[in-house]
Amino acid sequence: MRTDDDNWDITESVGATALGVAAMRAAESRRPDALFHDPYAEVLVTAVDSPVWQRMGRGDYEDSVAEALTQLWSFVVARTLYFDEYFRAAADAGIRQFVIVAAGLDARAYRLEYPAGTTVFEIDQPKVLEFKAKTLAAYDGELTVRRRTVAADLRQDWPKALRDSGFDPARPTAWLAEGLLRYLPADAQDRLLGDIVALSVPGSRVALNMSGERSERAYALDRERTRFMAEQGVHVDVHQLWYPFEGRNHPVDWFRQRGWVVTPGDPREVLARHRRDVDSELTADEMARHILMTAIHP
């Protein structure tokens, strides 16, 4: 259960959800028809001495949980593609300063190409950043970008920590908040978005996603996935980590009310554009409930 001042390592609580997303990126990268390649995901997953994460990274699921895991996998693939394209579009627009909020095991600083003079800032809990730094230091990866890590809790004064790490609030910035907002209480979500707006000059942009209200069948699949993980020794129930959807501002409306130009995204359309069929009617329905968007400060 979450508390307002909790913290975590990579194998527990919110950190474990980042590990799960990395495992799904690793599994997608193994497919012969992979829609993206993230070799760092498998490196990060393999570094954790846990057979269940490594099985997920290989796409090796039991039949009893295949539907639950495949549905989540489709979400992860769609949003990964969407945000990769967002990064490329921001670079093409001349932005040279990127901030990944709650970076987790995101490897975009390593696996995407950037124009000269680009800096990528990654904000997350100290233990998560330490794990990623130690793991990738032993891997033969070559950075084409300046990468700056910012060890900070998003519920505290992270803007100061970001500025202290070299962030320039006078330059246009591309912000990314992937898979984050439901892990924050409603008021903390508003503070986070308010801080992003305060640090953004015209020309800046932000991309984010958030799970909305879900169907009862989807919740049943979540419970099945949680049970399977617990049997493997991994005790992570995302619904015990999320804060309620009710009572929070819809991010599309929130940014529009502040004059930003918002373009909603559709994960189903993302997959269709890449010629990947949505695996089931349930997955298509759940994707339609998902919030995906980009906003630009005019």
mmCIF file with all atom_site columns, C-alpha atoms in Angstrom, residues 7-201:
data_model
loop_
_atom_site.group_PDB
_atom_site.id
_atom_site.type_symbol
_atom_site.label_atom_id
_atom_site.label_alt_id
_atom_site.label_comp_id
_atom_site.label_asym_id
_atom_site.label_entity_id
_atom_site.label_seq_id
_atom_site.pdbx_PDB_ins_code
_atom_site.Cartn_x
_atom_site.Cartn_y
_atom_site.Cartn_z
_atom_site.occupancy
_atom_site.B_iso_or_equiv
_atom_site.pdbx_formal_charge
_atom_site.auth_seq_id
_atom_site.auth_comp_id
_atom_site.auth_asym_id
_atom_site.auth_atom_id
_atom_site.pdbx_PDB_model_num
ATOM 1   C CA . ASN A 1 7   ? 10.418 5.259   -1.356  1.00 0.00 ? 7   ASN A CA 1
ATOM 2   C CA . TRP A 1 8   ? 11.499 2.183   -3.253  1.00 0.00 ? 8   TRP A CA 1
ATOM 3   C CA . ASP A 1 9   ? 14.256 0.150   -4.847  1.00 0.00 ? 9   ASP A CA 1
ATOM 4   C CA . ILE A 1 10  ? 14.053 -1.244  -8.394  1.00 0.00 ? 10  ILE A CA 1
ATOM 5   C CA . THR A 1 11  ? 12.635 -4.614  -7.321  1.00 0.00 ? 11  THR A CA 1
ATOM 6   C CA . GLU A 1 12  ? 9.874  -3.286  -5.076  1.00 0.00 ? 12  GLU A CA 1
ATOM 7   C CA . SER A 1 13  ? 6.801  -1.062  -5.131  1.00 0.00 ? 13  SER A CA 1
ATOM 8   C CA . VAL A 1 14  ? 6.772  1.447   -8.016  1.00 0.00 ? 14  VAL A CA 1
ATOM 9   C CA . GLY A 1 15  ? 10.314 0.425   -8.962  1.00 0.00 ? 15  GLY A CA 1
ATOM 10  C CA . ALA A 1 16  ? 9.111  -3.067  -9.822  1.00 0.00 ? 16  ALA A CA 1
ATOM 11  C CA . THR A 1 17  ? 6.577  -1.645  -12.271 1.00 0.00 ? 17  THR A CA 1
ATOM 12  C CA . ALA A 1 18  ? 9.464  -0.019  -14.165 1.00 0.00 ? 18  ALA A CA 1
ATOM 13  C CA . LEU A 1 19  ? 11.113 -3.411  -14.250 1.00 0.00 ? 19  LEU A CA 1
ATOM 14  C CA . GLY A 1 20  ? 7.951  -4.934  -15.697 1.00 0.00 ? 20  GLY A CA 1
ATOM 15  C CA . VAL A 1 21  ? 7.803  -2.307  -18.452 1.00 0.00 ? 21  VAL A CA 1
ATOM 16  C CA . ALA A 1 22  ? 11.465 -2.958  -19.281 1.00 0.00 ? 22  ALA A CA 1
ATOM 17  C CA . ALA A 1 23  ? 10.717 -6.690  -19.499 1.00 0.00 ? 23  ALA A CA 1
ATOM 18  C CA . MET A 1 24  ? 7.948  -6.035  -22.010 1.00 0.00 ? 24  MET A CA 1
ATOM 19  C CA . ARG A 1 25  ? 10.208 -3.796  -24.076 1.00 0.00 ? 25  ARG A CA 1
ATOM 20  C CA . ALA A 1 26  ? 12.798 -6.558  -24.026 1.00 0.00 ? 26  ALA A CA 1
ATOM 21  C CA . ALA A 1 27  ? 10.201 -9.109  -25.157 1.00 0.00 ? 27  ALA A CA 1
ATOM 22  C CA . GLU A 1 28  ? 9.038  -6.866  -28.004 1.00 0.00 ? 28  GLU A CA 1
ATOM 23  C CA . SER A 1 29  ? 12.652 -6.378  -29.111 1.00 0.00 ? 29  SER A CA 1
ATOM 24  C CA . ARG A 1 30  ? 13.023 -10.168 -29.463 1.00 0.00 ? 30  ARG A CA 1
ATOM 25  C CA . ARG A 1 31  ? 10.123 -10.502 -31.896 1.00 0.00 ? 31  ARG A CA 1
ATOM 26  C CA . PRO A 1 32  ? 10.961 -11.013 -35.603 1.00 0.00 ? 32  PRO A CA 1
ATOM 27  C CA . ASP A 1 33  ? 8.426  -8.261  -36.370 1.00 0.00 ? 33  ASP A CA 1
ATOM 28  C CA . ALA A 1 34  ? 9.552  -5.974  -33.529 1.00 0.00 ? 34  ALA A CA 1
ATOM 29  C CA . LEU A 1 35  ? 8.276  -2.408  -33.846 1.00 0.00 ? 35  LEU A CA 1
ATOM 30  C CA . PHE A 1 36  ? 11.248 -1.022  -31.905 1.00 0.00 ? 36  PHE A CA 1
ATOM 31  C CA . HIS A 1 37  ? 14.546 -2.348  -30.598 1.00 0.00 ? 37  HIS A CA 1
ATOM 32  C CA . ASP A 1 38  ? 15.637 -1.676  -27.037 1.00 0.00 ? 38  ASP A CA 1
ATOM 33  C CA . PRO A 1 39  ? 18.700 -3.840  -26.291 1.00 0.00 ? 39  PRO A CA 1
ATOM 34  C CA . TYR A 1 40  ? 19.184 -2.046  -22.985 1.00 0.00 ? 40  TYR A CA 1
ATOM 35  C CA . ALA A 1 41  ? 15.865 -3.339  -21.664 1.00 0.00 ? 41  ALA A CA 1
ATOM 36  C CA . GLU A 1 42  ? 17.100 -6.932  -21.668 1.00 0.00 ? 42  GLU A CA 1
ATOM 37  C CA . VAL A 1 43  ? 20.380 -5.893  -20.054 1.00 0.00 ? 43  VAL A CA 1
ATOM 38  C CA . LEU A 1 44  ? 18.511 -4.172  -17.219 1.00 0.00 ? 44  LEU A CA 1
ATOM 39  C CA . VAL A 1 45  ? 16.078 -7.041  -16.696 1.00 0.00 ? 45  VAL A CA 1
ATOM 40  C CA . THR A 1 46  ? 18.835 -9.652  -16.751 1.00 0.00 ? 46  THR A CA 1
ATOM 41  C CA . ALA A 1 47  ? 20.729 -7.718  -14.079 1.00 0.00 ? 47  ALA A CA 1
ATOM 42  C CA . VAL A 1 48  ? 17.955 -8.542  -11.595 1.00 0.00 ? 48  VAL A CA 1
ATOM 43  C CA . ASP A 1 49  ? 18.388 -12.027 -10.190 1.00 0.00 ? 49  ASP A CA 1
ATOM 44  C CA . SER A 1 50  ? 14.769 -13.060 -10.670 1.00 0.00 ? 50  SER A CA 1
ATOM 45  C CA . PRO A 1 51  ? 13.607 -15.790 -13.067 1.00 0.00 ? 51  PRO A CA 1
ATOM 46  C CA . VAL A 1 52  ? 10.127 -14.307 -13.427 1.00 0.00 ? 52  VAL A CA 1
ATOM 47  C CA . TRP A 1 53  ? 11.389 -10.977 -14.787 1.00 0.00 ? 53  TRP A CA 1
ATOM 48  C CA . GLN A 1 54  ? 13.757 -12.760 -17.134 1.00 0.00 ? 54  GLN A CA 1
ATOM 49  C CA . ARG A 1 55  ? 10.922 -14.995 -18.391 1.00 0.00 ? 55  ARG A CA 1
ATOM 50  C CA . MET A 1 56  ? 8.817  -11.918 -19.061 1.00 0.00 ? 56  MET A CA 1
ATOM 51  C CA . GLY A 1 57  ? 11.754 -10.378 -20.910 1.00 0.00 ? 57  GLY A CA 1
ATOM 52  C CA . ARG A 1 58  ? 11.750 -13.412 -23.209 1.00 0.00 ? 58  ARG A CA 1
ATOM 53  C CA . GLY A 1 59  ? 7.975  -13.259 -23.704 1.00 0.00 ? 59  GLY A CA 1
ATOM 54  C CA . ASP A 1 60  ? 7.693  -16.644 -21.971 1.00 0.00 ? 60  ASP A CA 1
ATOM 55  C CA . TYR A 1 61  ? 4.254  -16.573 -20.370 1.00 0.00 ? 61  TYR A CA 1
ATOM 56  C CA . GLU A 1 62  ? 2.031  -19.282 -18.995 1.00 0.00 ? 62  GLU A CA 1
ATOM 57  C CA . ASP A 1 63  ? -1.242 -19.833 -20.875 1.00 0.00 ? 63  ASP A CA 1
ATOM 58  C CA . SER A 1 64  ? -3.224 -18.929 -17.759 1.00 0.00 ? 64  SER A CA 1
ATOM 59  C CA . VAL A 1 65  ? -1.907 -15.345 -17.761 1.00 0.00 ? 65  VAL A CA 1
ATOM 60  C CA . ALA A 1 66  ? -1.157 -14.873 -21.452 1.00 0.00 ? 66  ALA A CA 1
ATOM 61  C CA . GLU A 1 67  ? -4.232 -12.704 -22.055 1.00 0.00 ? 67  GLU A CA 1
ATOM 62  C CA . ALA A 1 68  ? -3.497 -10.445 -19.080 1.00 0.00 ? 68  ALA A CA 1
ATOM 63  C CA . LEU A 1 69  ? 0.153  -9.981  -19.998 1.00 0.00 ? 69  LEU A CA 1
ATOM 64  C CA . THR A 1 70  ? -0.470 -9.607  -23.736 1.00 0.00 ? 70  THR A CA 1
ATOM 65  C CA . GLN A 1 71  ? -3.020 -6.871  -23.116 1.00 0.00 ? 71  GLN A CA 1
ATOM 66  C CA . LEU A 1 72  ? -0.544 -4.913  -21.006 1.00 0.00 ? 72  LEU A CA 1
ATOM 67  C CA . TRP A 1 73  ? 2.201  -5.611  -23.551 1.00 0.00 ? 73  TRP A CA 1
ATOM 68  C CA . SER A 1 74  ? 0.077  -3.984  -26.282 1.00 0.00 ? 74  SER A CA 1
ATOM 69  C CA . PHE A 1 75  ? -0.243 -0.834  -24.168 1.00 0.00 ? 75  PHE A CA 1
ATOM 70  C CA . VAL A 1 76  ? 3.501  -0.699  -23.533 1.00 0.00 ? 76  VAL A CA 1
ATOM 71  C CA . VAL A 1 77  ? 4.377  -1.192  -27.207 1.00 0.00 ? 77  VAL A CA 1
ATOM 72  C CA . ALA A 1 78  ? 1.929  1.493   -28.353 1.00 0.00 ? 78  ALA A CA 1
ATOM 73  C CA . ARG A 1 79  ? 3.048  4.112   -25.863 1.00 0.00 ? 79  ARG A CA 1
ATOM 74  C CA . THR A 1 80  ? 6.741  3.338   -26.455 1.00 0.00 ? 80  THR A CA 1
ATOM 75  C CA . LEU A 1 81  ? 6.273  3.980   -30.176 1.00 0.00 ? 81  LEU A CA 1
ATOM 76  C CA . TYR A 1 82  ? 4.245  7.119   -29.506 1.00 0.00 ? 82  TYR A CA 1
ATOM 77  C CA . PHE A 1 83  ? 6.848  8.632   -27.179 1.00 0.00 ? 83  PHE A CA 1
ATOM 78  C CA . ASP A 1 84  ? 9.772  7.615   -29.424 1.00 0.00 ? 84  ASP A CA 1
ATOM 79  C CA . GLU A 1 85  ? 8.077  9.509   -32.248 1.00 0.00 ? 85  GLU A CA 1
ATOM 80  C CA . TYR A 1 86  ? 7.480  12.433  -29.898 1.00 0.00 ? 86  TYR A CA 1
ATOM 81  C CA . PHE A 1 87  ? 11.198 12.605  -29.088 1.00 0.00 ? 87  PHE A CA 1
ATOM 82  C CA . ARG A 1 88  ? 12.134 12.584  -32.774 1.00 0.00 ? 88  ARG A CA 1
ATOM 83  C CA . ALA A 1 89  ? 9.587  15.284  -33.607 1.00 0.00 ? 89  ALA A CA 1
ATOM 84  C CA . ALA A 1 90  ? 10.854 17.485  -30.764 1.00 0.00 ? 90  ALA A CA 1
ATOM 85  C CA . ALA A 1 91  ? 14.447 17.124  -31.997 1.00 0.00 ? 91  ALA A CA 1
ATOM 86  C CA . ASP A 1 92  ? 13.345 17.939  -35.549 1.00 0.00 ? 92  ASP A CA 1
ATOM 87  C CA . ALA A 1 93  ? 11.657 21.071  -34.176 1.00 0.00 ? 93  ALA A CA 1
ATOM 88  C CA . GLY A 1 94  ? 14.997 22.245  -32.788 1.00 0.00 ? 94  GLY A CA 1
ATOM 89  C CA . ILE A 1 95  ? 14.594 21.276  -29.136 1.00 0.00 ? 95  ILE A CA 1
ATOM 90  C CA . ARG A 1 96  ? 17.875 20.287  -27.517 1.00 0.00 ? 96  ARG A CA 1
ATOM 91  C CA . GLN A 1 97  ? 16.755 19.852  -23.901 1.00 0.00 ? 97  GLN A CA 1
ATOM 92  C CA . PHE A 1 98  ? 14.711 16.819  -22.833 1.00 0.00 ? 98  PHE A CA 1
ATOM 93  C CA . VAL A 1 99  ? 13.466 15.912  -19.361 1.00 0.00 ? 99  VAL A CA 1
ATOM 94  C CA . ILE A 1 100 ? 12.170 12.418  -18.540 1.00 0.00 ? 100 ILE A CA 1
ATOM 95  C CA . VAL A 1 101 ? 10.145 12.665  -15.344 1.00 0.00 ? 101 VAL A CA 1
ATOM 96  C CA . ALA A 1 102 ? 10.180 9.434   -13.296 1.00 0.00 ? 102 ALA A CA 1
ATOM 97  C CA . ALA A 1 103 ? 12.580 7.937   -15.827 1.00 0.00 ? 103 ALA A CA 1
ATOM 98  C CA . GLY A 1 104 ? 12.636 4.445   -14.331 1.00 0.00 ? 104 GLY A CA 1
ATOM 99  C CA . LEU A 1 105 ? 14.480 2.124   -16.713 1.00 0.00 ? 105 LEU A CA 1
ATOM 100 C CA . ASP A 1 106 ? 13.893 4.285   -19.782 1.00 0.00 ? 106 ASP A CA 1
ATOM 101 C CA . ALA A 1 107 ? 16.870 3.932   -22.161 1.00 0.00 ? 107 ALA A CA 1
ATOM 102 C CA . ARG A 1 108 ? 15.988 6.647   -24.686 1.00 0.00 ? 108 ARG A CA 1
ATOM 103 C CA . ALA A 1 109 ? 19.150 8.555   -23.799 1.00 0.00 ? 109 ALA A CA 1
ATOM 104 C CA . TYR A 1 110 ? 21.063 5.527   -25.102 1.00 0.00 ? 110 TYR A CA 1
ATOM 105 C CA . ARG A 1 111 ? 19.002 4.073   -27.926 1.00 0.00 ? 111 ARG A CA 1
ATOM 106 C CA . LEU A 1 112 ? 17.692 7.146   -29.801 1.00 0.00 ? 112 LEU A CA 1
ATOM 107 C CA . GLU A 1 113 ? 19.779 9.425   -31.995 1.00 0.00 ? 113 GLU A CA 1
ATOM 108 C CA . TYR A 1 114 ? 20.023 13.118  -31.151 1.00 0.00 ? 114 TYR A CA 1
ATOM 109 C CA . PRO A 1 115 ? 21.428 16.246  -32.819 1.00 0.00 ? 115 PRO A CA 1
ATOM 110 C CA . ALA A 1 116 ? 24.676 17.607  -31.460 1.00 0.00 ? 116 ALA A CA 1
ATOM 111 C CA . GLY A 1 117 ? 24.324 19.654  -28.299 1.00 0.00 ? 117 GLY A CA 1
ATOM 112 C CA . THR A 1 118 ? 21.348 17.755  -26.886 1.00 0.00 ? 118 THR A CA 1
ATOM 113 C CA . THR A 1 119 ? 20.977 17.035  -23.165 1.00 0.00 ? 119 THR A CA 1
ATOM 114 C CA . VAL A 1 120 ? 18.619 14.457  -21.646 1.00 0.00 ? 120 VAL A CA 1
ATOM 115 C CA . PHE A 1 121 ? 17.781 14.838  -17.953 1.00 0.00 ? 121 PHE A CA 1
ATOM 116 C CA . GLU A 1 122 ? 16.401 11.820  -16.075 1.00 0.00 ? 122 GLU A CA 1
ATOM 117 C CA . ILE A 1 123 ? 14.578 12.376  -12.780 1.00 0.00 ? 123 ILE A CA 1
ATOM 118 C CA . ASP A 1 124 ? 13.867 9.489   -10.404 1.00 0.00 ? 124 ASP A CA 1
ATOM 119 C CA . GLN A 1 125 ? 14.417 7.996   -6.977  1.00 0.00 ? 125 GLN A CA 1
ATOM 120 C CA . PRO A 1 126 ? 18.133 7.656   -6.091  1.00 0.00 ? 126 PRO A CA 1
ATOM 121 C CA . LYS A 1 127 ? 18.082 3.844   -5.829  1.00 0.00 ? 127 LYS A CA 1
ATOM 122 C CA . VAL A 1 128 ? 16.478 3.463   -9.260  1.00 0.00 ? 128 VAL A CA 1
ATOM 123 C CA . LEU A 1 129 ? 19.053 5.732   -10.905 1.00 0.00 ? 129 LEU A CA 1
ATOM 124 C CA . GLU A 1 130 ? 21.893 3.954   -9.097  1.00 0.00 ? 130 GLU A CA 1
ATOM 125 C CA . PHE A 1 131 ? 20.730 0.571   -10.370 1.00 0.00 ? 131 PHE A CA 1
ATOM 126 C CA . LYS A 1 132 ? 20.502 1.791   -13.954 1.00 0.00 ? 132 LYS A CA 1
ATOM 127 C CA . ALA A 1 133 ? 23.869 3.566   -13.837 1.00 0.00 ? 133 ALA A CA 1
ATOM 128 C CA . LYS A 1 134 ? 25.663 0.557   -12.377 1.00 0.00 ? 134 LYS A CA 1
ATOM 129 C CA . THR A 1 135 ? 24.075 -1.869  -14.838 1.00 0.00 ? 135 THR A CA 1
ATOM 130 C CA . LEU A 1 136 ? 24.583 0.125   -18.008 1.00 0.00 ? 136 LEU A CA 1
ATOM 131 C CA . ALA A 1 137 ? 28.137 1.128   -17.033 1.00 0.00 ? 137 ALA A CA 1
ATOM 132 C CA . ALA A 1 138 ? 29.108 -2.516  -17.553 1.00 0.00 ? 138 ALA A CA 1
ATOM 133 C CA . TYR A 1 139 ? 27.360 -2.634  -20.929 1.00 0.00 ? 139 TYR A CA 1
ATOM 134 C CA . ASP A 1 140 ? 29.044 -1.514  -24.124 1.00 0.00 ? 140 ASP A CA 1
ATOM 135 C CA . GLY A 1 141 ? 26.610 1.307   -24.806 1.00 0.00 ? 141 GLY A CA 1
ATOM 136 C CA . GLU A 1 142 ? 27.625 4.571   -26.430 1.00 0.00 ? 142 GLU A CA 1
ATOM 137 C CA . LEU A 1 143 ? 25.842 7.799   -25.616 1.00 0.00 ? 143 LEU A CA 1
ATOM 138 C CA . THR A 1 144 ? 25.299 10.326  -28.409 1.00 0.00 ? 144 THR A CA 1
ATOM 139 C CA . VAL A 1 145 ? 23.784 12.798  -25.967 1.00 0.00 ? 145 VAL A CA 1
ATOM 140 C CA . ARG A 1 146 ? 24.679 14.486  -22.686 1.00 0.00 ? 146 ARG A CA 1
ATOM 141 C CA . ARG A 1 147 ? 22.818 12.531  -20.018 1.00 0.00 ? 147 ARG A CA 1
ATOM 142 C CA . ARG A 1 148 ? 22.203 14.084  -16.617 1.00 0.00 ? 148 ARG A CA 1
ATOM 143 C CA . THR A 1 149 ? 20.597 12.160  -13.752 1.00 0.00 ? 149 THR A CA 1
ATOM 144 C CA . VAL A 1 150 ? 18.589 14.019  -11.126 1.00 0.00 ? 150 VAL A CA 1
ATOM 145 C CA . ALA A 1 151 ? 18.043 12.056  -7.910  1.00 0.00 ? 151 ALA A CA 1
ATOM 146 C CA . ALA A 1 152 ? 14.850 13.587  -6.571  1.00 0.00 ? 152 ALA A CA 1
ATOM 147 C CA . ASP A 1 153 ? 11.397 12.698  -5.302  1.00 0.00 ? 153 ASP A CA 1
ATOM 148 C CA . LEU A 1 154 ? 8.657  14.253  -7.422  1.00 0.00 ? 154 LEU A CA 1
ATOM 149 C CA . ARG A 1 155 ? 6.674  14.982  -4.268  1.00 0.00 ? 155 ARG A CA 1
ATOM 150 C CA . GLN A 1 156 ? 9.459  17.324  -3.111  1.00 0.00 ? 156 GLN A CA 1
ATOM 151 C CA . ASP A 1 157 ? 11.336 20.279  -4.675  1.00 0.00 ? 157 ASP A CA 1
ATOM 152 C CA . TRP A 1 158 ? 12.494 18.498  -7.818  1.00 0.00 ? 158 TRP A CA 1
ATOM 153 C CA . PRO A 1 159 ? 12.625 21.728  -9.939  1.00 0.00 ? 159 PRO A CA 1
ATOM 154 C CA . LYS A 1 160 ? 15.519 22.997  -7.795  1.00 0.00 ? 160 LYS A CA 1
ATOM 155 C CA . ALA A 1 161 ? 17.342 19.675  -8.144  1.00 0.00 ? 161 ALA A CA 1
ATOM 156 C CA . LEU A 1 162 ? 16.801 19.826  -11.909 1.00 0.00 ? 162 LEU A CA 1
ATOM 157 C CA . ARG A 1 163 ? 18.158 23.373  -12.187 1.00 0.00 ? 163 ARG A CA 1
ATOM 158 C CA . ASP A 1 164 ? 21.124 22.434  -9.994  1.00 0.00 ? 164 ASP A CA 1
ATOM 159 C CA . SER A 1 165 ? 21.915 19.661  -12.515 1.00 0.00 ? 165 SER A CA 1
ATOM 160 C CA . GLY A 1 166 ? 22.278 22.156  -15.359 1.00 0.00 ? 166 GLY A CA 1
ATOM 161 C CA . PHE A 1 167 ? 18.717 22.511  -16.639 1.00 0.00 ? 167 PHE A CA 1
ATOM 162 C CA . ASP A 1 168 ? 18.183 25.862  -18.397 1.00 0.00 ? 168 ASP A CA 1
ATOM 163 C CA . PRO A 1 169 ? 14.590 27.133  -17.948 1.00 0.00 ? 169 PRO A CA 1
ATOM 164 C CA . ALA A 1 170 ? 15.210 29.747  -20.664 1.00 0.00 ? 170 ALA A CA 1
ATOM 165 C CA . ARG A 1 171 ? 15.503 27.058  -23.363 1.00 0.00 ? 171 ARG A CA 1
ATOM 166 C CA . PRO A 1 172 ? 12.576 25.193  -24.957 1.00 0.00 ? 172 PRO A CA 1
ATOM 167 C CA . THR A 1 173 ? 12.183 21.776  -23.366 1.00 0.00 ? 173 THR A CA 1
ATOM 168 C CA . ALA A 1 174 ? 10.538 18.490  -24.326 1.00 0.00 ? 174 ALA A CA 1
ATOM 169 C CA . TRP A 1 175 ? 9.069  16.834  -21.220 1.00 0.00 ? 175 TRP A CA 1
ATOM 170 C CA . LEU A 1 176 ? 8.024  13.199  -20.895 1.00 0.00 ? 176 LEU A CA 1
ATOM 171 C CA . ALA A 1 177 ? 5.845  11.728  -18.132 1.00 0.00 ? 177 ALA A CA 1
ATOM 172 C CA . GLU A 1 178 ? 5.373  8.094   -19.158 1.00 0.00 ? 178 GLU A CA 1
ATOM 173 C CA . GLY A 1 179 ? 3.301  5.811   -16.952 1.00 0.00 ? 179 GLY A CA 1
ATOM 174 C CA . LEU A 1 180 ? 3.497  8.236   -14.033 1.00 0.00 ? 180 LEU A CA 1
ATOM 175 C CA . LEU A 1 181 ? 0.371  10.178  -13.169 1.00 0.00 ? 181 LEU A CA 1
ATOM 176 C CA . ARG A 1 182 ? -1.697 7.454   -11.478 1.00 0.00 ? 182 ARG A CA 1
ATOM 177 C CA . TYR A 1 183 ? 1.179  6.915   -9.029  1.00 0.00 ? 183 TYR A CA 1
ATOM 178 C CA . LEU A 1 184 ? 0.609  10.461  -7.752  1.00 0.00 ? 184 LEU A CA 1
ATOM 179 C CA . PRO A 1 185 ? -2.316 11.762  -5.682  1.00 0.00 ? 185 PRO A CA 1
ATOM 180 C CA . ALA A 1 186 ? -4.559 14.212  -7.538  1.00 0.00 ? 186 ALA A CA 1
ATOM 181 C CA . ASP A 1 187 ? -3.067 17.292  -5.876  1.00 0.00 ? 187 ASP A CA 1
ATOM 182 C CA . ALA A 1 188 ? 0.482  16.062  -6.524  1.00 0.00 ? 188 ALA A CA 1
ATOM 183 C CA . GLN A 1 189 ? -0.401 15.566  -10.196 1.00 0.00 ? 189 GLN A CA 1
ATOM 184 C CA . ASP A 1 190 ? -1.526 19.207  -10.428 1.00 0.00 ? 190 ASP A CA 1
ATOM 185 C CA . ARG A 1 191 ? 1.633  20.413  -8.679  1.00 0.00 ? 191 ARG A CA 1
ATOM 186 C CA . LEU A 1 192 ? 3.818  18.368  -11.029 1.00 0.00 ? 192 LEU A CA 1
ATOM 187 C CA . LEU A 1 193 ? 2.120  19.673  -14.154 1.00 0.00 ? 193 LEU A CA 1
ATOM 188 C CA . GLY A 1 194 ? 2.176  23.200  -12.716 1.00 0.00 ? 194 GLY A CA 1
ATOM 189 C CA . ASP A 1 195 ? 5.924  22.953  -12.121 1.00 0.00 ? 195 ASP A CA 1
ATOM 190 C CA . ILE A 1 196 ? 6.438  21.731  -15.696 1.00 0.00 ? 196 ILE A CA 1
ATOM 191 C CA . VAL A 1 197 ? 4.461  24.678  -17.070 1.00 0.00 ? 197 VAL A CA 1
ATOM 192 C CA . ALA A 1 198 ? 6.402  27.104  -14.855 1.00 0.00 ? 198 ALA A CA 1
ATOM 193 C CA . LEU A 1 199 ? 9.702  25.764  -16.244 1.00 0.00 ? 199 LEU A CA 1
ATOM 194 C CA . SER A 1 200 ? 8.557  25.854  -19.888 1.00 0.00 ? 200 SER A CA 1
ATOM 195 C CA . VAL A 1 201 ? 9.186  28.752  -22.248 1.00 0.00 ? 201 VAL A CA 1
#
